[in-house]
Each structure stands twice: as C-alpha cells, then as structure tokens.
Short mmCIF file of C-alpha atoms in Angstrom, two decimals:
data_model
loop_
_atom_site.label_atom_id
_atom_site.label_comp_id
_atom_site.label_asym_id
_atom_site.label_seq_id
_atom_site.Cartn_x
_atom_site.Cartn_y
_atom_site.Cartn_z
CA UNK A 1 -54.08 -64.07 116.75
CA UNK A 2 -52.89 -63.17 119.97
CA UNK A 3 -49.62 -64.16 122.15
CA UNK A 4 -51.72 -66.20 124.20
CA UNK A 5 -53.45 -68.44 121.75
CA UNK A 6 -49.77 -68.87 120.32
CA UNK A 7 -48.41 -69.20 124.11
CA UNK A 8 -51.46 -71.93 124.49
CA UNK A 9 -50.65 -73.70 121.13
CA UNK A 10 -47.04 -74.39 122.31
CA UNK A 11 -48.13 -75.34 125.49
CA UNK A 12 -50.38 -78.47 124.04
CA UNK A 13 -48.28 -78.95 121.57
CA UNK A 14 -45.02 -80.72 123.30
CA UNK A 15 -42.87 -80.40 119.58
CA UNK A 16 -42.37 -77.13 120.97
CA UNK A 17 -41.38 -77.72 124.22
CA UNK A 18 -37.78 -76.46 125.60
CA UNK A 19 -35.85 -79.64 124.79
CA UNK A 20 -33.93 -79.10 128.17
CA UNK A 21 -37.97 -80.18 129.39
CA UNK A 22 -38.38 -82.84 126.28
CA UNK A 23 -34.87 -84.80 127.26
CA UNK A 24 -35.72 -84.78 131.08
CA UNK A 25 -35.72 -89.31 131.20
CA UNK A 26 -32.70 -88.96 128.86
CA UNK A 27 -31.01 -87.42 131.88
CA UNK A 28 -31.32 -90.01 133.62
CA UNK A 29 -30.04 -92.58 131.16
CA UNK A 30 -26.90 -90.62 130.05
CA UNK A 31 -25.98 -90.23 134.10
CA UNK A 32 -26.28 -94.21 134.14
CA UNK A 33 -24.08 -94.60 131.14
CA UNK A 34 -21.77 -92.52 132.25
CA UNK A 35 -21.62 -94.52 135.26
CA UNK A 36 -21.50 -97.35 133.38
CA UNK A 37 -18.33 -96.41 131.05
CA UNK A 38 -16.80 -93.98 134.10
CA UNK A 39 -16.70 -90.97 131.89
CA UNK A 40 -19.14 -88.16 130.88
CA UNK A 41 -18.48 -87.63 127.83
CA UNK A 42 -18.11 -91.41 126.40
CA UNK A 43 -20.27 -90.55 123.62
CA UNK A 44 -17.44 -89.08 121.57
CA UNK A 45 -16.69 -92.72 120.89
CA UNK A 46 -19.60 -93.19 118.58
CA UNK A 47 -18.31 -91.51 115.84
CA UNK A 48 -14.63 -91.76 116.10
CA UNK A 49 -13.32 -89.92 112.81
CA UNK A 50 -15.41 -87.01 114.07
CA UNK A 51 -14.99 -84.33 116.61
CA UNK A 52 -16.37 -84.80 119.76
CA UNK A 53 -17.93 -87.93 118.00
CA UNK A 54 -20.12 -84.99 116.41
CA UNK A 55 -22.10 -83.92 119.28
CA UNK A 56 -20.38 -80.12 120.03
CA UNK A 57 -17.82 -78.37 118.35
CA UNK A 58 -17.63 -80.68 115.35
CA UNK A 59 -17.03 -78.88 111.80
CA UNK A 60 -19.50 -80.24 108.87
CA UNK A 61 -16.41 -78.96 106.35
CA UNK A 62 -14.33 -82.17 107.83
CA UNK A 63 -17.49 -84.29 108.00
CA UNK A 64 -17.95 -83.47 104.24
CA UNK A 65 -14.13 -84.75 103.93
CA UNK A 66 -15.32 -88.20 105.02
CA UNK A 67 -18.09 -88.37 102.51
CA UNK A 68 -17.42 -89.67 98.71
CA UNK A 69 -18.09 -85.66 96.98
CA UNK A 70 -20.99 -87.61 94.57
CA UNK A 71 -22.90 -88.02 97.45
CA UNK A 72 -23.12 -84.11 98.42
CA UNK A 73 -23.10 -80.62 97.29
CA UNK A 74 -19.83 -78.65 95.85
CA UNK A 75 -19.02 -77.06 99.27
CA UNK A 76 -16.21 -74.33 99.70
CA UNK A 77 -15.12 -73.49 103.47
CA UNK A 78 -14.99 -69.36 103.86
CA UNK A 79 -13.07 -68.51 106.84
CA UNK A 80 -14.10 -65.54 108.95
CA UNK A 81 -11.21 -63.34 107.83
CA UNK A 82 -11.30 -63.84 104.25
CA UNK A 83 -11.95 -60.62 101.97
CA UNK A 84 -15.39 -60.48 100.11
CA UNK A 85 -13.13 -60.27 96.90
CA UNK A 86 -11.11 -63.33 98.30
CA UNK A 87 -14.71 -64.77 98.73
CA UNK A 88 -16.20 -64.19 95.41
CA UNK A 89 -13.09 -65.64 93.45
CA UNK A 90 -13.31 -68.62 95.52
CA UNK A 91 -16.67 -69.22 94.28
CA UNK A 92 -15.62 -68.23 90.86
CA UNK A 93 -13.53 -70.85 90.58
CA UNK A 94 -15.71 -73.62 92.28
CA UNK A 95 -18.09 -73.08 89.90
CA UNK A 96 -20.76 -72.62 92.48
CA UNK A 97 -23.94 -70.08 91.29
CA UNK A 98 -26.39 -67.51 92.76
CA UNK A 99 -28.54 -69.09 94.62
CA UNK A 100 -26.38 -70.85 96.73
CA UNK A 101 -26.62 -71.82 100.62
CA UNK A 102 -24.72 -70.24 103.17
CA UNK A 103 -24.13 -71.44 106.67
CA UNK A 104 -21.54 -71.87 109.87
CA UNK A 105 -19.32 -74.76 109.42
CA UNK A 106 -20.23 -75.41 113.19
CA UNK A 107 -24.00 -75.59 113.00
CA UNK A 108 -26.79 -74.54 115.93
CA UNK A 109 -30.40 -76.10 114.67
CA UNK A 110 -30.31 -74.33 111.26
CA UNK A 111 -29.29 -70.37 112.91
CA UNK A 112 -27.23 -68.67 110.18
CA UNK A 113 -28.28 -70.81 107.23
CA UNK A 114 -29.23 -68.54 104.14
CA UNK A 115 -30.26 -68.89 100.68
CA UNK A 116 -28.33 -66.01 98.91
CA UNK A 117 -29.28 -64.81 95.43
CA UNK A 118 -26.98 -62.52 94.62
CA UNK A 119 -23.41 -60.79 95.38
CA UNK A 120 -25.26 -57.96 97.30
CA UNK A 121 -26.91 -60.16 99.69
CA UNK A 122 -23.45 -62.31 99.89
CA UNK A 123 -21.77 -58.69 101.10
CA UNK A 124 -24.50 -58.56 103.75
CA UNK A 125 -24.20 -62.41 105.37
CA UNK A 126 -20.58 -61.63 105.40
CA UNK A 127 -20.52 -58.29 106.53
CA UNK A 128 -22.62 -59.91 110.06
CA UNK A 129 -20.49 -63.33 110.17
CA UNK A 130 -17.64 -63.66 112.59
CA UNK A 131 -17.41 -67.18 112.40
CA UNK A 132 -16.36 -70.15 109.21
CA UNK A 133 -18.97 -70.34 106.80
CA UNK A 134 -19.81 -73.28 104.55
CA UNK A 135 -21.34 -72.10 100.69
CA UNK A 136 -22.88 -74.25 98.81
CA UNK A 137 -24.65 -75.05 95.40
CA UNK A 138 -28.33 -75.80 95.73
CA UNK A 139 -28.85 -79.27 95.48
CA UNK A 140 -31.03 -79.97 92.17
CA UNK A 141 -34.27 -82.49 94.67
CA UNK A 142 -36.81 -80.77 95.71
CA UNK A 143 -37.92 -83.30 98.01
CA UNK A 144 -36.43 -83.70 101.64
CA UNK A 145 -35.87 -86.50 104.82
CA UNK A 146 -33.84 -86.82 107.67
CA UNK A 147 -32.48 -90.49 107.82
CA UNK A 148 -31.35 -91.94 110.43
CA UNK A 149 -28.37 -94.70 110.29
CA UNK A 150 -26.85 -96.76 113.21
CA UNK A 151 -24.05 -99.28 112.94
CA UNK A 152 -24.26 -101.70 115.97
CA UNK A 153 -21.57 -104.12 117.43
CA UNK A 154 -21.18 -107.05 114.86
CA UNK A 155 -23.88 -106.14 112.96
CA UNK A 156 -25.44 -104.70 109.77
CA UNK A 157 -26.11 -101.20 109.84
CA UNK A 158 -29.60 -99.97 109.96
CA UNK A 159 -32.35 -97.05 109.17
CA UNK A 160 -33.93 -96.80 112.36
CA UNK A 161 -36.31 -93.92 111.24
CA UNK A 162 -37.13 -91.25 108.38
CA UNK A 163 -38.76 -88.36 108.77
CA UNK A 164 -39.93 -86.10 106.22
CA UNK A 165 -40.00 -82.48 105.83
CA UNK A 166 -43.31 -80.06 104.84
CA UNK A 167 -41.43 -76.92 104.13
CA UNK A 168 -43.07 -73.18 104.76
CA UNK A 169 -44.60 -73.28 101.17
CA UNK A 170 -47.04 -70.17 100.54
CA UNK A 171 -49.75 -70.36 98.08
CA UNK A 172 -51.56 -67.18 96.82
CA UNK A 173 -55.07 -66.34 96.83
CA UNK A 174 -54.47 -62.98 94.79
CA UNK A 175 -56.01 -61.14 97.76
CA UNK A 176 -54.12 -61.83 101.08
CA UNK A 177 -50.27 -60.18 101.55
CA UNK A 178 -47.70 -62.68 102.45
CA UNK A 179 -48.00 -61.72 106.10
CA UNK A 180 -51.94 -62.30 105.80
CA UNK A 181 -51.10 -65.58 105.03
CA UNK A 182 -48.80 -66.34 107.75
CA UNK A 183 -51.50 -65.64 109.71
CA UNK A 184 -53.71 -68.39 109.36
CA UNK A 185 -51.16 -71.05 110.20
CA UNK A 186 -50.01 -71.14 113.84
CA UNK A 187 -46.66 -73.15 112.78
CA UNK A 188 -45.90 -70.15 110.29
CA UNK A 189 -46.86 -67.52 112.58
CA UNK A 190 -44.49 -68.74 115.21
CA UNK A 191 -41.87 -67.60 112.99
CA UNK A 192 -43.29 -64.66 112.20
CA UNK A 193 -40.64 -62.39 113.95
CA UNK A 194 -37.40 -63.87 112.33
CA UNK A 195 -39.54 -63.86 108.94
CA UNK A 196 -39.66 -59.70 109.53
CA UNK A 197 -36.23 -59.14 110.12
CA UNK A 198 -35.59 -61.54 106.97
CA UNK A 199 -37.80 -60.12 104.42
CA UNK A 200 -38.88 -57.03 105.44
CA UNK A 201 -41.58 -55.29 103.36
CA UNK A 202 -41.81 -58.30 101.32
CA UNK A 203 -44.21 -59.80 103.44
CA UNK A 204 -46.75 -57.46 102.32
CA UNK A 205 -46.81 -58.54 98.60
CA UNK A 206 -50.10 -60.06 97.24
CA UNK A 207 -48.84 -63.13 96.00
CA UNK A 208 -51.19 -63.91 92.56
CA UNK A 209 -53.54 -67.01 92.25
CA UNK A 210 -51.89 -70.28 92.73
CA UNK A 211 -48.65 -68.65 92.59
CA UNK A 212 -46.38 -70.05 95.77
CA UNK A 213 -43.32 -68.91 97.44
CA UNK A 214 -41.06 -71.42 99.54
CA UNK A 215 -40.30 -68.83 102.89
CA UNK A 216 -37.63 -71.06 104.37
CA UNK A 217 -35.62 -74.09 101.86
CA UNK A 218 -34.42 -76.10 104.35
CA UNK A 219 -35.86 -78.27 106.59
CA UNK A 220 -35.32 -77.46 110.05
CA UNK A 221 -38.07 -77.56 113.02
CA UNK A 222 -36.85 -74.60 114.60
CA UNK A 223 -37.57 -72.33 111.15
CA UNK A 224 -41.21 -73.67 111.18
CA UNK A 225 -40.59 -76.69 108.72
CA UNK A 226 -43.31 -79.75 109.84
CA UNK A 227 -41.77 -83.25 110.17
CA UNK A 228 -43.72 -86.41 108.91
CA UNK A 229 -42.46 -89.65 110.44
CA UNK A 230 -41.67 -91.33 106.98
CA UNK A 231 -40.37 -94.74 108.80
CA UNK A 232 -43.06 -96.60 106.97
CA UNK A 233 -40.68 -95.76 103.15
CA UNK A 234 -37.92 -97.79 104.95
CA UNK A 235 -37.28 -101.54 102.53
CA UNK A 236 -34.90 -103.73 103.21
CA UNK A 237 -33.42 -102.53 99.27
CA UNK A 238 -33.11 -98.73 100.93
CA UNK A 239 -31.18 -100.51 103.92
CA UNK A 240 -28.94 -102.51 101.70
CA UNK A 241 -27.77 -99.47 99.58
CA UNK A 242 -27.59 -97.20 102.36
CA UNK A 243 -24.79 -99.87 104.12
CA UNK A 244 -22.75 -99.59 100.94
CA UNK A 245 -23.11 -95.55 101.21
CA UNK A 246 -22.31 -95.46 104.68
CA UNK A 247 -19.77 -98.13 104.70
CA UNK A 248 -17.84 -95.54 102.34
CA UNK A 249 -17.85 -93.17 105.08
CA UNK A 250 -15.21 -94.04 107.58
CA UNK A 251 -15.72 -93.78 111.11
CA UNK A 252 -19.51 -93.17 110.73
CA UNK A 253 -21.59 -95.48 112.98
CA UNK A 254 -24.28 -92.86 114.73
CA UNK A 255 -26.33 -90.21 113.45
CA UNK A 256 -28.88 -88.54 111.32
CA UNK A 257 -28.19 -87.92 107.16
CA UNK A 258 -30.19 -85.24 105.91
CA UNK A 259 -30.97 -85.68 102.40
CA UNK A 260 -32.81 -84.21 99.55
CA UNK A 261 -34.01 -86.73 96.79
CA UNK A 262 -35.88 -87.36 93.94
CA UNK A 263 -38.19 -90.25 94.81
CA UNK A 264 -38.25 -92.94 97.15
CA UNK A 265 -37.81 -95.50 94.50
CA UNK A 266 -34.28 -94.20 93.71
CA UNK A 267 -33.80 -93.56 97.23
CA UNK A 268 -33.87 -96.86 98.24
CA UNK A 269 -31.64 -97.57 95.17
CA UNK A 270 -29.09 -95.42 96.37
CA UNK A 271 -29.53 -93.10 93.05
CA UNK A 272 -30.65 -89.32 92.56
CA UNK A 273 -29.73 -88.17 96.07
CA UNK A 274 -27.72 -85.35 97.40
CA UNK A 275 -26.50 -85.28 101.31
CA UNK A 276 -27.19 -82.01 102.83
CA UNK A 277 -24.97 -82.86 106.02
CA UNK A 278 -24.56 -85.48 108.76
CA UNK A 279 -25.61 -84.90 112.03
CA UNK A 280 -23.72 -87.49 114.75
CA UNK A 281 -23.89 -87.75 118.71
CA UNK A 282 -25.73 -84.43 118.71
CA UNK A 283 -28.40 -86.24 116.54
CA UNK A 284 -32.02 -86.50 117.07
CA UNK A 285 -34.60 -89.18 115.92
CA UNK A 286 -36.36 -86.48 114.80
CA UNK A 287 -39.20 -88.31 112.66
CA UNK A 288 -40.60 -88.65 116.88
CA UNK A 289 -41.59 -84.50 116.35
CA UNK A 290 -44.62 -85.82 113.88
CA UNK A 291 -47.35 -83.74 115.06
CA UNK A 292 -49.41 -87.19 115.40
CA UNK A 293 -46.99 -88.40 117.74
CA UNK A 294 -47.70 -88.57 121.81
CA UNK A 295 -44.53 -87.38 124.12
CA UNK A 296 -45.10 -91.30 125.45
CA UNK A 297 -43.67 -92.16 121.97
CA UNK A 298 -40.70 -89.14 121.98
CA UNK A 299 -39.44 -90.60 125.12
CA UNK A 300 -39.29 -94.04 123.45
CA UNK A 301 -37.96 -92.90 120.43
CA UNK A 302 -35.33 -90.93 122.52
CA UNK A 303 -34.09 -93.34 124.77
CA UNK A 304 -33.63 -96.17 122.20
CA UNK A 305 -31.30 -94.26 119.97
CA UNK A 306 -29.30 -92.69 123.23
CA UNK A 307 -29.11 -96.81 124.05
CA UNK A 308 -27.73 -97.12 120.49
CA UNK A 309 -25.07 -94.72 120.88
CA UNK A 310 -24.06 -95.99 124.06
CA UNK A 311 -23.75 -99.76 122.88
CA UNK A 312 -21.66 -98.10 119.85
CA UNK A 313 -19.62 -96.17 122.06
CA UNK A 314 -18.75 -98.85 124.52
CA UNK A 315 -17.94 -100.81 121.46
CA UNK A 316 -15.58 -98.29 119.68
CA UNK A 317 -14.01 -97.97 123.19
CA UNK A 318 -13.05 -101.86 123.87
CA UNK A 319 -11.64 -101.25 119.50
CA UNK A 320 -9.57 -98.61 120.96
CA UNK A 321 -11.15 -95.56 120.82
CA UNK A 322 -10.53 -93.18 123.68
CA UNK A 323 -13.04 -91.49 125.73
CA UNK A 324 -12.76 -87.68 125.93
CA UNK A 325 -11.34 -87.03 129.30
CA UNK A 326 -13.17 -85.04 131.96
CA UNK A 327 -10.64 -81.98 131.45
CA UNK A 328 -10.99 -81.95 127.32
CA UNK A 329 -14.84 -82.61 127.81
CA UNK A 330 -15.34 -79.12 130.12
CA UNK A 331 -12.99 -77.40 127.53
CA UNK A 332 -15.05 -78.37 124.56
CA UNK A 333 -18.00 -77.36 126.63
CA UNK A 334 -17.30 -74.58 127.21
CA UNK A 335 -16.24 -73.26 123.88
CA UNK A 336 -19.50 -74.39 122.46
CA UNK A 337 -21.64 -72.42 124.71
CA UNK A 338 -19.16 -69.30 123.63
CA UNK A 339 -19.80 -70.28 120.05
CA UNK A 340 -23.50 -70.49 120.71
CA UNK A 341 -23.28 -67.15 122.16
CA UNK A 342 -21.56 -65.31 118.86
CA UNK A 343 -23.63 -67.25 116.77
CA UNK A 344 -27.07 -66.33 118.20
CA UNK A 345 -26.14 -62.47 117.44
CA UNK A 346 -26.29 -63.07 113.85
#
C-alpha cells in the first residue's frame, strides 16, 4: 500500500486529523470562558485535588493516591535517578511480576508505555528513560473502556459516555509474516513504523493457524487501538455504583476513567474492575472517535463536555478554589511543552 492511499485514508478519515484542526470550535468556546471567569487557565478548578486540575503537568502516581488501592493496579513510582538494582528490589518487594507495565508518571497519549517481560527488557526502558516512571502489575480483565464521569453543581454525578477499545489483535493464517498481516489493515499499518523499531525481526514470524498475538495491550488511539462508542452499556445501576466509586475519590469531579473489566454486568455493579488511570481537564470524550461517527457529532460531543468543565470550574471557584494565575499558568506551560520534548525522544 502506498503513502498516498495511507495519506488519503487519513485525510477522509477525520479520527486522524491533527487535533490542533479537530478542536478548532473548542477555541472559540474556551476564549469565551475565559472571558467569562477572567482567567485562562480556570479549568484547573475542575479537579481541585489535582495538578493543574489534571490537564498538564499532573502526575498519575498522586492521582493513584486519591484512589481507594482496590480499585487499581499495585503501582510503584521509579524516579529517573534510581539504580536498576535499586529498581529491581523495589519490585521485589512490591510483589509486582514479569509482565508488568511501564510508563511516565506524567503521561503524553500513551508515548513511553511498555509491556516488559523480563529484567533484560526492564535494563533497556530504563537505560532510554530520563523522566519518573510508573510500573505496574497487569491487571487480570482482558476487556477495556474509557468512562467518562462528571460531577455537576448540586447534582448527581454522571457517565456521560463509554467508549470501548478493539485492541491490535493479530490472528494467523499459517502463511502470512506478522508484517504481511499488518498490511491488510490500514489502522495497523499506520503504525507500522513504531511497530519496527518495537519488534524488530519479529514481525516477520509466520504466526500458526488461529494462533493470535495482541501487538499493543493498551488502549490508546494514537498506538492504532479502534474505539467503539459503548454509551448504549450505560444503566442507571452502572451510574449508581460508579457515584459511590467516585465519591471515594476526593476532589474528582471531571474526567475520563480508563478501566479494564470483566463484564458489563459486574461493571455496572461496581465489581471485577481494575482502574488503569484517570484522565481530568486534559480529558477527551473519546467514545466521539467511533469510526461511525460524523465530525458534526465530535464537535458536539466536544463542546458539551468543555461546557461541563466550565460549569464545574466556575462552581469549585465560588467553593473556594483558586484559579491558576496568568504567571503560574505560562510556567506550567511551558514546562509541559519541555516535558513533551524529552519525552518524544524515547
């Protein structure tokens, strides 16, 4: 298939857009509500026991902190100057086993995040990571959503959308390499150059009949995963357990929970879950990037939730909750855009 077919694909397809081109009626609507609450960066508000209200800069190690530990993973923080012996005790002791997850404690749309299966591949992530890293156990669902939660003014929190994740799942034919395969699915073939650097000559085993391999396990967009707007699983049972999870969780009013599970029917029992990390400010109704969906209904999807967190954050404010001045706001900036700059050389 050739760069311009792919080049064309993208172009039709607007889940692939440049968000800076998705986002352009959100621009609008944020420059009205900051007019509105006379600062740019109210939105920290939303969220007020997290940095930055979770939209830049915010570590997922102190989010985790906020979160009851049987709702999520064992977790150990790894800071960037720790020894690989200081590393592998720390592990040791947390009990945590090969595989685990790796990834930044400050997160940029799933870059960095690595399943590791042994202590040789542990050496490597750590030998290229100048920044905190999170490790984690693998969480024992196989199945995986993004849900997202908002807690309006003087009312009951709700789910305001699921969406549901198709991971990069391979199944064999017993003739075609792993790379063969890649090829006859655009969405997989997109990733094709980060798959390279990440496996090498593996791509050009012959995976046997019916035999599968799962290329990336975790659902992110930008590492090929599809996302199926789930919003029809949402029952008023799911909403009432997820207020009594999230009403554990103090400070928590805005964002996206991703979340592995074993069924919907536990789900929305608030049983035989696992939270793979909350997402706040920065968060995207992301169930909108269903392939079925028009941009028409992106936009709407969009703007709603920025309304949300704009009611919430005007909310928090008159509660007590300071804005982030103008001054802080351009300093946090601008050590994001330096931390997006280390952590793209990964």
């Amino acid at each position: 298939m050739t760069k311009l077919n792919l080049f064309l694909h993208k172009l039709i397809h607007w889940e692939y857009w440049p968000y800076h081109v998705v986002y352009i009626p959100v621009y609008f609507q944020y420059l009205f509500y900051a007019a509105r609450t006379r600062s740019f960066f109210y939105f920290n508000a939303s969220n007020p026991t997290i940095k930055n209200g979770g939209f830049f800069m915010e570590s997922k190690k102190e989010i985790y902190d906020l979160i009851p530990s049987e709702y999520y993973p064992k977790t150990l923080l790894i800071e960037a100057t720790e020894t690989l012996e200081a590393i592998q005790e720390k592990i040791k002791e947390a009990a945590i086993e090969f595989p685990l997850i790796a990834k930044p404690d400050i997160g940029l749309r799933g870059t960095a995040v690595k399943k590791i299966y042994n202590t040789e591949e542990l050496a490597a992530y750590f030998s290229k990571a100048n920044f905190n890293v999170l490790i984690q156990s693998l969480i024992p669902y196989e199945n995986e959503i993004g849900l997202f939660y908002v807690k309006l003014p003087n009312q009951p929190g709700k789910i305001t959308g699921i969406v549901a994740k198709e991971f990069m799942i391979l199944t064999g034919n017993g003739k075609n390499t792993i790379r063969e395969l890649l090829h006859q699915d655009k969405r997989y073939l997109l990733q094709l150059e980060v798959l390279e650097a990440e496996y090498k000559d593996k791509l050009n085993t012959i995976l046997s009949e019916g035999e599968t391999i799962n290329l990336v396990p975790y659902g992110n967009h930008c590492r090929g995963t599809k996302f199926i707007d789930a919003s029809n699983e949402i029952t008023p049972e799911m909403m009432e357990s997820f207020n009594t999870i999230c009403n554990q969780i103090q400070g928590f009013h805005y964002g996206r929970m991703d979340i592995m599970f074993n069924s919907y029917e536990d789900l929305a029992k608030g049983k035989n879950f696992q939270i793979v990390e909350i997402n706040g400010a920065i968060s995207e109704p992301t169930h909108m990037y269903d392939p079925k969906h028009s941009l028409w209904f992106g936009w709407k999807e969009l703007t709603r939730h920025f309304h949300y967190m704009y009611l919430i954050s005007k909310n928090n404010h008159k509660k007590g909750v300071n804005y982030l001045t103008f001054k802080k706001g351009v300093r946090e900036f601008k050590k994001h855009h330096k931390y997006y700059n280390t952590i793209l050389e990964f």
